[in-house]
Amino acid sequence: MWGPEGLDEVEAELLGPPEELKGKDVLEIGAGAAQCARWLAAQGAHPVALDLSHRQLQHALRIGGSFPLVCADAGALPFADGSFDLACSAYGALPFVADPRLVLREVRRVLRPGGRFVFSVTHPIRWAFPDEPGPEGLSVAASYFDRTPYVEQDEEGRAVYVEHHRTLGDRVRDIVASGFRLVDLVEPEWPAWNSSEWGGWSPLRGALIPGTAVFVCERD
Ligand SMILES: C[S@@+](CC[C@H](N)C(=O)[O-])C[C@H]1O[C@@H](n2cnc3c(N)ncnc32)[C@H](O)[C@@H]1O
């Protein structure tokens, strides 16, 4: 699943036709509980699920699946050059790092020539709107161009949650500067069947403004 709209890989085929995933080495970045890696394994691929959070990987382990789980930072991938055919990330790592080019260069390094990296993030336009599912989430309340990160702190003032904003142009420049070719930018539309609200995502907002941006990149 690429985002809260409900676009899944069976429908989108952004990693290629599912029948061609068989035997492919695939790295999932910011895997969380490794839902994507589990689906990839079911298609006959050889996924590796990577996440910075040991706790998230414990959830992945509990749910199960016969693929490796790796606890590491996406900015320092513990793999040899050219180890994977494909890489994917659904809202993993990239929205949370101050230096996305570091991650993109690392992903490029571990991909084989011709390899594809598909990643989704919150659509940058959402930065300008309050993160509310109702009508209050439809009025611009902040500057789209303000790159100051969103930070939540604990009582001691330590950052416990950080999100970094990049404009659409920033993302394109990061991708190209990291040695990738941008093949597609998918902005999933909110489908009629999806009546669920989740955080700031809702049918109301989904009908009017994009919520997810999926970048399809290739290593030449
Ligand atoms: C919003 S969750 C997405 C999880 C999963 N991909 C999904 O679709 O449910 C983001 C994940 O990225 C991980 N993450 C954040 N920064 C990371 C980094 N620098 N390296 C690796 N993983 C990171 C978090 O631990 C978290 O599990």
JSON list of C-alpha atoms and ligand atoms in Angstrom, two decimals:
[
{"chain": "A", "resi": 1, "resn": "MET", "atom": "CA", "xyz": [0.00, 0.00, 0.00]},
{"chain": "A", "resi": 2, "resn": "TRP", "atom": "CA", "xyz": [1.56, 3.29, -1.08]},
{"chain": "A", "resi": 3, "resn": "GLY", "atom": "CA", "xyz": [-0.52, 5.58, 1.15]},
{"chain": "A", "resi": 4, "resn": "PRO", "atom": "CA", "xyz": [-3.77, 6.23, 3.01]},
{"chain": "A", "resi": 5, "resn": "GLU", "atom": "CA", "xyz": [-5.70, 6.65, -0.27]},
{"chain": "A", "resi": 6, "resn": "GLY", "atom": "CA", "xyz": [-5.44, 2.87, -0.61]},
{"chain": "A", "resi": 7, "resn": "LEU", "atom": "CA", "xyz": [-3.44, 2.63, -3.85]},
{"chain": "A", "resi": 8, "resn": "ASP", "atom": "CA", "xyz": [-1.76, -0.76, -3.65]},
{"chain": "A", "resi": 9, "resn": "GLU", "atom": "CA", "xyz": [1.03, -2.27, -5.70]},
{"chain": "A", "resi": 10, "resn": "VAL", "atom": "CA", "xyz": [-1.28, -4.81, -7.37]},
{"chain": "A", "resi": 11, "resn": "GLU", "atom": "CA", "xyz": [-3.11, -1.90, -8.97]},
{"chain": "A", "resi": 12, "resn": "ALA", "atom": "CA", "xyz": [-0.19, 0.50, -9.41]},
{"chain": "A", "resi": 13, "resn": "GLU", "atom": "CA", "xyz": [2.55, -1.89, -10.63]},
{"chain": "A", "resi": 14, "resn": "LEU", "atom": "CA", "xyz": [5.18, 0.78, -9.89]},
{"chain": "A", "resi": 15, "resn": "LEU", "atom": "CA", "xyz": [7.80, -1.88, -9.15]},
{"chain": "A", "resi": 16, "resn": "GLY", "atom": "CA", "xyz": [6.87, -3.64, -12.40]},
{"chain": "A", "resi": 17, "resn": "PRO", "atom": "CA", "xyz": [4.31, -6.36, -13.14]},
{"chain": "A", "resi": 18, "resn": "PRO", "atom": "CA", "xyz": [3.86, -8.54, -10.01]},
{"chain": "A", "resi": 19, "resn": "GLU", "atom": "CA", "xyz": [4.71, -11.71, -11.97]},
{"chain": "A", "resi": 20, "resn": "GLU", "atom": "CA", "xyz": [8.15, -10.23, -12.74]},
{"chain": "A", "resi": 21, "resn": "LEU", "atom": "CA", "xyz": [8.95, -9.73, -9.05]},
{"chain": "A", "resi": 22, "resn": "LYS", "atom": "CA", "xyz": [9.70, -13.44, -8.66]},
{"chain": "A", "resi": 23, "resn": "GLY", "atom": "CA", "xyz": [13.35, -13.96, -7.71]},
{"chain": "A", "resi": 24, "resn": "LYS", "atom": "CA", "xyz": [14.11, -10.23, -7.41]},
{"chain": "A", "resi": 25, "resn": "ASP", "atom": "CA", "xyz": [16.19, -8.89, -4.51]},
{"chain": "A", "resi": 26, "resn": "VAL", "atom": "CA", "xyz": [14.17, -6.05, -3.00]},
{"chain": "A", "resi": 27, "resn": "LEU", "atom": "CA", "xyz": [15.07, -3.67, -0.17]},
{"chain": "A", "resi": 28, "resn": "GLU", "atom": "CA", "xyz": [12.22, -2.15, 1.83]},
{"chain": "A", "resi": 29, "resn": "ILE", "atom": "CA", "xyz": [13.31, 1.03, 3.63]},
{"chain": "A", "resi": 30, "resn": "GLY", "atom": "CA", "xyz": [11.56, 2.31, 6.75]},
{"chain": "A", "resi": 31, "resn": "ALA", "atom": "CA", "xyz": [9.66, -0.96, 6.68]},
{"chain": "A", "resi": 32, "resn": "GLY", "atom": "CA", "xyz": [7.84, -0.58, 10.01]},
{"chain": "A", "resi": 33, "resn": "ALA", "atom": "CA", "xyz": [6.07, -3.89, 10.56]},
{"chain": "A", "resi": 34, "resn": "ALA", "atom": "CA", "xyz": [7.25, -4.95, 7.06]},
{"chain": "A", "resi": 35, "resn": "GLN", "atom": "CA", "xyz": [3.86, -5.13, 5.32]},
{"chain": "A", "resi": 36, "resn": "CYS", "atom": "CA", "xyz": [5.45, -4.46, 1.92]},
{"chain": "A", "resi": 37, "resn": "ALA", "atom": "CA", "xyz": [8.23, -7.02, 2.39]},
{"chain": "A", "resi": 38, "resn": "ARG", "atom": "CA", "xyz": [5.60, -9.62, 3.37]},
{"chain": "A", "resi": 39, "resn": "TRP", "atom": "CA", "xyz": [3.63, -8.93, 0.19]},
{"chain": "A", "resi": 40, "resn": "LEU", "atom": "CA", "xyz": [6.82, -9.03, -1.91]},
{"chain": "A", "resi": 41, "resn": "ALA", "atom": "CA", "xyz": [7.79, -12.39, -0.40]},
{"chain": "A", "resi": 42, "resn": "ALA", "atom": "CA", "xyz": [4.34, -13.72, -1.32]},
{"chain": "A", "resi": 43, "resn": "GLN", "atom": "CA", "xyz": [5.06, -12.76, -4.97]},
{"chain": "A", "resi": 44, "resn": "GLY", "atom": "CA", "xyz": [8.25, -14.85, -4.88]},
{"chain": "A", "resi": 45, "resn": "ALA", "atom": "CA", "xyz": [10.66, -11.92, -4.41]},
{"chain": "A", "resi": 46, "resn": "HIS", "atom": "CA", "xyz": [13.55, -11.95, -1.90]},
{"chain": "A", "resi": 47, "resn": "PRO", "atom": "CA", "xyz": [12.87, -8.91, 0.29]},
{"chain": "A", "resi": 48, "resn": "VAL", "atom": "CA", "xyz": [14.98, -7.44, 3.08]},
{"chain": "A", "resi": 49, "resn": "ALA", "atom": "CA", "xyz": [13.04, -5.20, 5.50]},
{"chain": "A", "resi": 50, "resn": "LEU", "atom": "CA", "xyz": [15.09, -2.38, 7.04]},
{"chain": "A", "resi": 51, "resn": "ASP", "atom": "CA", "xyz": [14.06, 0.02, 9.78]},
{"chain": "A", "resi": 52, "resn": "LEU", "atom": "CA", "xyz": [15.80, 2.26, 12.29]},
{"chain": "A", "resi": 53, "resn": "SER", "atom": "CA", "xyz": [13.37, 1.24, 15.01]},
{"chain": "A", "resi": 54, "resn": "HIS", "atom": "CA", "xyz": [14.01, -2.01, 16.85]},
{"chain": "A", "resi": 55, "resn": "ARG", "atom": "CA", "xyz": [10.47, -1.81, 18.24]},
{"chain": "A", "resi": 56, "resn": "GLN", "atom": "CA", "xyz": [8.98, -1.70, 14.73]},
{"chain": "A", "resi": 57, "resn": "LEU", "atom": "CA", "xyz": [11.04, -4.71, 13.71]},
{"chain": "A", "resi": 58, "resn": "GLN", "atom": "CA", "xyz": [9.77, -6.57, 16.79]},
{"chain": "A", "resi": 59, "resn": "HIS", "atom": "CA", "xyz": [6.24, -6.05, 15.40]},
{"chain": "A", "resi": 60, "resn": "ALA", "atom": "CA", "xyz": [7.46, -7.38, 12.04]},
{"chain": "A", "resi": 61, "resn": "LEU", "atom": "CA", "xyz": [8.94, -10.43, 13.76]},
{"chain": "A", "resi": 62, "resn": "ARG", "atom": "CA", "xyz": [5.73, -11.06, 15.70]},
{"chain": "A", "resi": 63, "resn": "ILE", "atom": "CA", "xyz": [3.57, -10.91, 12.54]},
{"chain": "A", "resi": 64, "resn": "GLY", "atom": "CA", "xyz": [6.05, -13.21, 10.81]},
{"chain": "A", "resi": 65, "resn": "GLY", "atom": "CA", "xyz": [7.53, -13.87, 7.39]},
{"chain": "A", "resi": 66, "resn": "SER", "atom": "CA", "xyz": [10.65, -15.61, 6.16]},
{"chain": "A", "resi": 67, "resn": "PHE", "atom": "CA", "xyz": [12.82, -12.68, 5.14]},
{"chain": "A", "resi": 68, "resn": "PRO", "atom": "CA", "xyz": [15.65, -10.82, 6.89]},
{"chain": "A", "resi": 69, "resn": "LEU", "atom": "CA", "xyz": [14.89, -7.86, 9.17]},
{"chain": "A", "resi": 70, "resn": "VAL", "atom": "CA", "xyz": [17.70, -5.32, 9.46]},
{"chain": "A", "resi": 71, "resn": "CYS", "atom": "CA", "xyz": [17.93, -2.59, 12.10]},
{"chain": "A", "resi": 72, "resn": "ALA", "atom": "CA", "xyz": [19.86, 0.26, 10.49]},
{"chain": "A", "resi": 73, "resn": "ASP", "atom": "CA", "xyz": [19.72, 3.88, 9.39]},
{"chain": "A", "resi": 74, "resn": "ALA", "atom": "CA", "xyz": [18.66, 4.44, 5.78]},
{"chain": "A", "resi": 75, "resn": "GLY", "atom": "CA", "xyz": [21.50, 6.96, 5.52]},
{"chain": "A", "resi": 76, "resn": "ALA", "atom": "CA", "xyz": [24.13, 4.24, 6.13]},
{"chain": "A", "resi": 77, "resn": "LEU", "atom": "CA", "xyz": [22.90, 1.04, 4.50]},
{"chain": "A", "resi": 78, "resn": "PRO", "atom": "CA", "xyz": [24.82, -2.04, 5.67]},
{"chain": "A", "resi": 79, "resn": "PHE", "atom": "CA", "xyz": [24.92, -3.68, 2.22]},
{"chain": "A", "resi": 80, "resn": "ALA", "atom": "CA", "xyz": [27.49, -4.01, -0.54]},
{"chain": "A", "resi": 81, "resn": "ASP", "atom": "CA", "xyz": [27.17, -1.96, -3.73]},
{"chain": "A", "resi": 82, "resn": "GLY", "atom": "CA", "xyz": [24.73, -3.42, -6.26]},
{"chain": "A", "resi": 83, "resn": "SER", "atom": "CA", "xyz": [22.99, -5.82, -3.86]},
{"chain": "A", "resi": 84, "resn": "PHE", "atom": "CA", "xyz": [19.37, -5.23, -4.94]},
{"chain": "A", "resi": 85, "resn": "ASP", "atom": "CA", "xyz": [17.23, -5.15, -8.09]},
{"chain": "A", "resi": 86, "resn": "LEU", "atom": "CA", "xyz": [14.57, -2.94, -6.53]},
{"chain": "A", "resi": 87, "resn": "ALA", "atom": "CA", "xyz": [14.00, -0.75, -3.47]},
{"chain": "A", "resi": 88, "resn": "CYS", "atom": "CA", "xyz": [10.77, 0.59, -2.05]},
{"chain": "A", "resi": 89, "resn": "SER", "atom": "CA", "xyz": [9.59, 2.73, 0.80]},
{"chain": "A", "resi": 90, "resn": "ALA", "atom": "CA", "xyz": [6.02, 3.58, 1.80]},
{"chain": "A", "resi": 91, "resn": "TYR", "atom": "CA", "xyz": [6.31, 6.69, 3.97]},
{"chain": "A", "resi": 92, "resn": "GLY", "atom": "CA", "xyz": [9.54, 5.26, 5.40]},
{"chain": "A", "resi": 93, "resn": "ALA", "atom": "CA", "xyz": [12.64, 7.25, 6.36]},
{"chain": "A", "resi": 94, "resn": "LEU", "atom": "CA", "xyz": [12.53, 10.02, 3.71]},
{"chain": "A", "resi": 95, "resn": "PRO", "atom": "CA", "xyz": [9.99, 12.30, 5.46]},
{"chain": "A", "resi": 96, "resn": "PHE", "atom": "CA", "xyz": [12.00, 12.02, 8.68]},
{"chain": "A", "resi": 97, "resn": "VAL", "atom": "CA", "xyz": [15.57, 12.76, 7.60]},
{"chain": "A", "resi": 98, "resn": "ALA", "atom": "CA", "xyz": [17.22, 16.18, 7.41]},
{"chain": "A", "resi": 99, "resn": "ASP", "atom": "CA", "xyz": [19.42, 15.09, 4.49]},
{"chain": "A", "resi": 100, "resn": "PRO", "atom": "CA", "xyz": [17.34, 13.07, 2.01]},
{"chain": "A", "resi": 101, "resn": "ARG", "atom": "CA", "xyz": [20.18, 13.08, -0.54]},
{"chain": "A", "resi": 102, "resn": "LEU", "atom": "CA", "xyz": [22.23, 10.95, 1.85]},
{"chain": "A", "resi": 103, "resn": "VAL", "atom": "CA", "xyz": [19.47, 8.31, 1.81]},
{"chain": "A", "resi": 104, "resn": "LEU", "atom": "CA", "xyz": [18.92, 8.56, -1.96]},
{"chain": "A", "resi": 105, "resn": "ARG", "atom": "CA", "xyz": [22.65, 8.17, -2.68]},
{"chain": "A", "resi": 106, "resn": "GLU", "atom": "CA", "xyz": [22.81, 5.15, -0.38]},
{"chain": "A", "resi": 107, "resn": "VAL", "atom": "CA", "xyz": [19.81, 3.55, -2.08]},
{"chain": "A", "resi": 108, "resn": "ARG", "atom": "CA", "xyz": [21.36, 4.21, -5.49]},
{"chain": "A", "resi": 109, "resn": "ARG", "atom": "CA", "xyz": [24.63, 2.64, -4.34]},
{"chain": "A", "resi": 110, "resn": "VAL", "atom": "CA", "xyz": [23.01, -0.62, -3.22]},
{"chain": "A", "resi": 111, "resn": "LEU", "atom": "CA", "xyz": [20.88, -0.91, -6.39]},
{"chain": "A", "resi": 112, "resn": "ARG", "atom": "CA", "xyz": [22.12, -2.73, -9.47]},
{"chain": "A", "resi": 113, "resn": "PRO", "atom": "CA", "xyz": [22.30, -0.71, -12.72]},
{"chain": "A", "resi": 114, "resn": "GLY", "atom": "CA", "xyz": [18.77, -0.29, -14.08]},
{"chain": "A", "resi": 115, "resn": "GLY", "atom": "CA", "xyz": [17.37, -0.77, -10.57]},
{"chain": "A", "resi": 116, "resn": "ARG", "atom": "CA", "xyz": [14.26, 1.06, -9.51]},
{"chain": "A", "resi": 117, "resn": "PHE", "atom": "CA", "xyz": [13.48, 2.90, -6.26]},
{"chain": "A", "resi": 118, "resn": "VAL", "atom": "CA", "xyz": [9.85, 3.76, -5.57]},
{"chain": "A", "resi": 119, "resn": "PHE", "atom": "CA", "xyz": [9.06, 5.80, -2.48]},
{"chain": "A", "resi": 120, "resn": "SER", "atom": "CA", "xyz": [6.00, 7.58, -1.13]},
{"chain": "A", "resi": 121, "resn": "VAL", "atom": "CA", "xyz": [5.82, 10.59, 1.18]},
{"chain": "A", "resi": 122, "resn": "THR", "atom": "CA", "xyz": [3.12, 12.96, 2.33]},
{"chain": "A", "resi": 123, "resn": "HIS", "atom": "CA", "xyz": [2.34, 15.17, -0.66]},
{"chain": "A", "resi": 124, "resn": "PRO", "atom": "CA", "xyz": [4.31, 18.41, -0.10]},
{"chain": "A", "resi": 125, "resn": "ILE", "atom": "CA", "xyz": [1.21, 20.60, -0.62]},
{"chain": "A", "resi": 126, "resn": "ARG", "atom": "CA", "xyz": [-0.20, 19.21, 2.66]},
{"chain": "A", "resi": 127, "resn": "TRP", "atom": "CA", "xyz": [2.47, 21.15, 4.57]},
{"chain": "A", "resi": 128, "resn": "ALA", "atom": "CA", "xyz": [0.52, 24.36, 3.95]},
{"chain": "A", "resi": 129, "resn": "PHE", "atom": "CA", "xyz": [-2.72, 23.00, 5.46]},
{"chain": "A", "resi": 130, "resn": "PRO", "atom": "CA", "xyz": [-3.67, 22.06, 9.06]},
{"chain": "A", "resi": 131, "resn": "ASP", "atom": "CA", "xyz": [-3.41, 18.29, 9.54]},
{"chain": "A", "resi": 132, "resn": "GLU", "atom": "CA", "xyz": [-7.16, 17.94, 10.12]},
{"chain": "A", "resi": 133, "resn": "PRO", "atom": "CA", "xyz": [-9.57, 15.64, 8.26]},
{"chain": "A", "resi": 134, "resn": "GLY", "atom": "CA", "xyz": [-12.51, 18.09, 8.35]},
{"chain": "A", "resi": 135, "resn": "PRO", "atom": "CA", "xyz": [-13.22, 21.47, 6.69]},
{"chain": "A", "resi": 136, "resn": "GLU", "atom": "CA", "xyz": [-10.61, 23.16, 8.93]},
{"chain": "A", "resi": 137, "resn": "GLY", "atom": "CA", "xyz": [-8.03, 21.15, 6.98]},
{"chain": "A", "resi": 138, "resn": "LEU", "atom": "CA", "xyz": [-8.97, 22.90, 3.73]},
{"chain": "A", "resi": 139, "resn": "SER", "atom": "CA", "xyz": [-7.63, 26.42, 4.41]},
{"chain": "A", "resi": 140, "resn": "VAL", "atom": "CA", "xyz": [-4.01, 27.35, 3.93]},
{"chain": "A", "resi": 141, "resn": "ALA", "atom": "CA", "xyz": [-2.50, 28.05, 7.35]},
{"chain": "A", "resi": 142, "resn": "ALA", "atom": "CA", "xyz": [1.26, 27.98, 6.74]},
{"chain": "A", "resi": 143, "resn": "SER", "atom": "CA", "xyz": [3.72, 28.69, 3.98]},
{"chain": "A", "resi": 144, "resn": "TYR", "atom": "CA", "xyz": [4.37, 25.86, 1.53]},
{"chain": "A", "resi": 145, "resn": "PHE", "atom": "CA", "xyz": [7.89, 27.31, 1.24]},
{"chain": "A", "resi": 146, "resn": "ASP", "atom": "CA", "xyz": [8.72, 27.19, 4.97]},
{"chain": "A", "resi": 147, "resn": "ARG", "atom": "CA", "xyz": [11.16, 24.28, 5.41]},
{"chain": "A", "resi": 148, "resn": "THR", "atom": "CA", "xyz": [11.32, 24.56, 9.21]},
{"chain": "A", "resi": 149, "resn": "PRO", "atom": "CA", "xyz": [10.85, 20.98, 10.45]},
{"chain": "A", "resi": 150, "resn": "TYR", "atom": "CA", "xyz": [7.87, 19.90, 12.53]},
{"chain": "A", "resi": 151, "resn": "VAL", "atom": "CA", "xyz": [9.22, 18.81, 15.93]},
{"chain": "A", "resi": 152, "resn": "GLU", "atom": "CA", "xyz": [7.56, 17.22, 18.97]},
{"chain": "A", "resi": 153, "resn": "GLN", "atom": "CA", "xyz": [9.55, 17.31, 22.21]},
{"chain": "A", "resi": 154, "resn": "ASP", "atom": "CA", "xyz": [9.45, 15.48, 25.54]},
{"chain": "A", "resi": 155, "resn": "GLU", "atom": "CA", "xyz": [9.43, 17.24, 28.95]},
{"chain": "A", "resi": 156, "resn": "GLU", "atom": "CA", "xyz": [13.23, 17.62, 28.80]},
{"chain": "A", "resi": 157, "resn": "GLY", "atom": "CA", "xyz": [13.02, 19.35, 25.42]},
{"chain": "A", "resi": 158, "resn": "ARG", "atom": "CA", "xyz": [14.41, 16.39, 23.50]},
{"chain": "A", "resi": 159, "resn": "ALA", "atom": "CA", "xyz": [13.03, 15.88, 20.02]},
{"chain": "A", "resi": 160, "resn": "VAL", "atom": "CA", "xyz": [10.94, 12.69, 19.98]},
{"chain": "A", "resi": 161, "resn": "TYR", "atom": "CA", "xyz": [9.32, 13.12, 16.56]},
{"chain": "A", "resi": 162, "resn": "VAL", "atom": "CA", "xyz": [10.57, 15.13, 13.60]},
{"chain": "A", "resi": 163, "resn": "GLU", "atom": "CA", "xyz": [9.22, 15.57, 10.09]},
{"chain": "A", "resi": 164, "resn": "HIS", "atom": "CA", "xyz": [11.10, 17.45, 7.39]},
{"chain": "A", "resi": 165, "resn": "HIS", "atom": "CA", "xyz": [9.31, 19.30, 4.63]},
{"chain": "A", "resi": 166, "resn": "ARG", "atom": "CA", "xyz": [10.62, 19.37, 1.06]},
{"chain": "A", "resi": 167, "resn": "THR", "atom": "CA", "xyz": [8.73, 21.13, -1.71]},
{"chain": "A", "resi": 168, "resn": "LEU", "atom": "CA", "xyz": [7.93, 19.16, -4.87]},
{"chain": "A", "resi": 169, "resn": "GLY", "atom": "CA", "xyz": [10.83, 20.93, -6.62]},
{"chain": "A", "resi": 170, "resn": "ASP", "atom": "CA", "xyz": [13.18, 20.07, -3.73]},
{"chain": "A", "resi": 171, "resn": "ARG", "atom": "CA", "xyz": [12.25, 16.39, -4.08]},
{"chain": "A", "resi": 172, "resn": "VAL", "atom": "CA", "xyz": [12.87, 16.39, -7.83]},
{"chain": "A", "resi": 173, "resn": "ARG", "atom": "CA", "xyz": [16.25, 18.11, -7.36]},
{"chain": "A", "resi": 174, "resn": "ASP", "atom": "CA", "xyz": [17.22, 15.66, -4.57]},
{"chain": "A", "resi": 175, "resn": "ILE", "atom": "CA", "xyz": [16.39, 12.70, -6.81]},
{"chain": "A", "resi": 176, "resn": "VAL", "atom": "CA", "xyz": [18.30, 14.02, -9.82]},
{"chain": "A", "resi": 177, "resn": "ALA", "atom": "CA", "xyz": [21.29, 15.22, -7.77]},
{"chain": "A", "resi": 178, "resn": "SER", "atom": "CA", "xyz": [21.56, 11.73, -6.25]},
{"chain": "A", "resi": 179, "resn": "GLY", "atom": "CA", "xyz": [22.03, 10.13, -9.66]},
{"chain": "A", "resi": 180, "resn": "PHE", "atom": "CA", "xyz": [18.51, 8.86, -10.28]},
{"chain": "A", "resi": 181, "resn": "ARG", "atom": "CA", "xyz": [16.25, 9.45, -13.26]},
{"chain": "A", "resi": 182, "resn": "LEU", "atom": "CA", "xyz": [12.71, 10.43, -12.28]},
{"chain": "A", "resi": 183, "resn": "VAL", "atom": "CA", "xyz": [10.40, 8.14, -14.25]},
{"chain": "A", "resi": 184, "resn": "ASP", "atom": "CA", "xyz": [7.03, 9.06, -12.76]},
{"chain": "A", "resi": 185, "resn": "LEU", "atom": "CA", "xyz": [5.37, 11.05, -10.00]},
{"chain": "A", "resi": 186, "resn": "VAL", "atom": "CA", "xyz": [2.09, 9.48, -8.96]},
{"chain": "A", "resi": 187, "resn": "GLU", "atom": "CA", "xyz": [-0.50, 11.49, -7.00]},
{"chain": "A", "resi": 188, "resn": "PRO", "atom": "CA", "xyz": [-3.13, 8.91, -6.04]},
{"chain": "A", "resi": 189, "resn": "GLU", "atom": "CA", "xyz": [-6.70, 10.20, -6.19]},
{"chain": "A", "resi": 190, "resn": "TRP", "atom": "CA", "xyz": [-9.05, 9.39, -3.34]},
{"chain": "A", "resi": 191, "resn": "PRO", "atom": "CA", "xyz": [-11.17, 6.42, -4.50]},
{"chain": "A", "resi": 192, "resn": "ALA", "atom": "CA", "xyz": [-14.95, 6.28, -4.00]},
{"chain": "A", "resi": 193, "resn": "TRP", "atom": "CA", "xyz": [-14.71, 3.02, -2.01]},
{"chain": "A", "resi": 194, "resn": "ASN", "atom": "CA", "xyz": [-12.45, 4.53, 0.68]},
{"chain": "A", "resi": 195, "resn": "SER", "atom": "CA", "xyz": [-14.63, 6.02, 3.44]},
{"chain": "A", "resi": 196, "resn": "SER", "atom": "CA", "xyz": [-12.01, 5.90, 6.19]},
{"chain": "A", "resi": 197, "resn": "GLU", "atom": "CA", "xyz": [-10.51, 8.83, 8.05]},
{"chain": "A", "resi": 198, "resn": "TRP", "atom": "CA", "xyz": [-6.97, 8.49, 9.34]},
{"chain": "A", "resi": 199, "resn": "GLY", "atom": "CA", "xyz": [-5.12, 11.42, 10.87]},
{"chain": "A", "resi": 200, "resn": "GLY", "atom": "CA", "xyz": [-5.44, 14.29, 8.41]},
{"chain": "A", "resi": 201, "resn": "TRP", "atom": "CA", "xyz": [-6.54, 11.99, 5.61]},
{"chain": "A", "resi": 202, "resn": "SER", "atom": "CA", "xyz": [-10.22, 11.85, 4.76]},
{"chain": "A", "resi": 203, "resn": "PRO", "atom": "CA", "xyz": [-12.58, 11.51, 1.79]},
{"chain": "A", "resi": 204, "resn": "LEU", "atom": "CA", "xyz": [-13.39, 15.23, 2.10]},
{"chain": "A", "resi": 205, "resn": "ARG", "atom": "CA", "xyz": [-9.79, 16.41, 1.75]},
{"chain": "A", "resi": 206, "resn": "GLY", "atom": "CA", "xyz": [-8.83, 13.57, -0.57]},
{"chain": "A", "resi": 207, "resn": "ALA", "atom": "CA", "xyz": [-11.39, 14.73, -3.14]},
{"chain": "A", "resi": 208, "resn": "LEU", "atom": "CA", "xyz": [-9.82, 18.21, -3.25]},
{"chain": "A", "resi": 209, "resn": "ILE", "atom": "CA", "xyz": [-6.08, 18.06, -2.58]},
{"chain": "A", "resi": 210, "resn": "PRO", "atom": "CA", "xyz": [-3.49, 15.29, -3.02]},
{"chain": "A", "resi": 211, "resn": "GLY", "atom": "CA", "xyz": [-2.31, 13.54, 0.15]},
{"chain": "A", "resi": 212, "resn": "THR", "atom": "CA", "xyz": [0.47, 11.29, -1.12]},
{"chain": "A", "resi": 213, "resn": "ALA", "atom": "CA", "xyz": [3.27, 11.68, -3.66]},
{"chain": "A", "resi": 214, "resn": "VAL", "atom": "CA", "xyz": [4.88, 8.52, -5.01]},
{"chain": "A", "resi": 215, "resn": "PHE", "atom": "CA", "xyz": [8.22, 9.00, -6.77]},
{"chain": "A", "resi": 216, "resn": "VAL", "atom": "CA", "xyz": [9.40, 6.38, -9.25]},
{"chain": "A", "resi": 217, "resn": "CYS", "atom": "CA", "xyz": [13.16, 6.61, -9.78]},
{"chain": "A", "resi": 218, "resn": "GLU", "atom": "CA", "xyz": [15.60, 4.57, -11.82]},
{"chain": "A", "resi": 219, "resn": "ARG", "atom": "CA", "xyz": [19.32, 4.09, -11.63]},
{"chain": "A", "resi": 220, "resn": "ASP", "atom": "CA", "xyz": [20.66, 4.32, -15.20]},
{"chain": "B", "resi": 1, "resn": "LIG", "atom": "C1", "xyz": [5.34, 6.13, 8.82]},
{"chain": "B", "resi": 1, "resn": "LIG", "atom": "S1", "xyz": [6.27, 4.68, 9.16]},
{"chain": "B", "resi": 1, "resn": "LIG", "atom": "C2", "xyz": [5.98, 3.71, 7.71]},
{"chain": "B", "resi": 1, "resn": "LIG", "atom": "C3", "xyz": [6.12, 2.25, 7.98]},
{"chain": "B", "resi": 1, "resn": "LIG", "atom": "C4", "xyz": [5.73, 1.32, 6.82]},
{"chain": "B", "resi": 1, "resn": "LIG", "atom": "N1", "xyz": [6.53, 1.56, 5.64]},
{"chain": "B", "resi": 1, "resn": "LIG", "atom": "C5", "xyz": [4.25, 1.40, 6.48]},
{"chain": "B", "resi": 1, "resn": "LIG", "atom": "O1", "xyz": [3.90, 1.59, 5.32]},
{"chain": "B", "resi": 1, "resn": "LIG", "atom": "O2", "xyz": [3.43, 1.25, 7.41]},
{"chain": "B", "resi": 1, "resn": "LIG", "atom": "C6", "xyz": [7.92, 5.25, 8.96]},
{"chain": "B", "resi": 1, "resn": "LIG", "atom": "C7", "xyz": [9.01, 4.26, 9.32]},
{"chain": "B", "resi": 1, "resn": "LIG", "atom": "O3", "xyz": [10.28, 4.78, 8.92]},
{"chain": "B", "resi": 1, "resn": "LIG", "atom": "C8", "xyz": [11.24, 4.46, 9.91]},
{"chain": "B", "resi": 1, "resn": "LIG", "atom": "N2", "xyz": [12.37, 5.38, 9.82]},
{"chain": "B", "resi": 1, "resn": "LIG", "atom": "C9", "xyz": [12.39, 6.70, 10.10]},
{"chain": "B", "resi": 1, "resn": "LIG", "atom": "N3", "xyz": [13.61, 7.20, 9.90]},
{"chain": "B", "resi": 1, "resn": "LIG", "atom": "C10", "xyz": [14.38, 6.17, 9.44]},
{"chain": "B", "resi": 1, "resn": "LIG", "atom": "C11", "xyz": [15.75, 6.08, 9.02]},
{"chain": "B", "resi": 1, "resn": "LIG", "atom": "N4", "xyz": [16.57, 7.14, 9.06]},
{"chain": "B", "resi": 1, "resn": "LIG", "atom": "N5", "xyz": [16.22, 4.88, 8.63]},
{"chain": "B", "resi": 1, "resn": "LIG", "atom": "C12", "xyz": [15.40, 3.80, 8.59]},
{"chain": "B", "resi": 1, "resn": "LIG", "atom": "N6", "xyz": [14.10, 3.83, 8.97]},
{"chain": "B", "resi": 1, "resn": "LIG", "atom": "C13", "xyz": [13.61, 5.01, 9.39]},
{"chain": "B", "resi": 1, "resn": "LIG", "atom": "C14", "xyz": [10.45, 4.56, 11.21]},
{"chain": "B", "resi": 1, "resn": "LIG", "atom": "O4", "xyz": [11.08, 3.86, 12.26]},
{"chain": "B", "resi": 1, "resn": "LIG", "atom": "C15", "xyz": [9.10, 3.98, 10.82]},
{"chain": "B", "resi": 1, "resn": "LIG", "atom": "O5", "xyz": [9.03, 2.60, 11.06]}
]
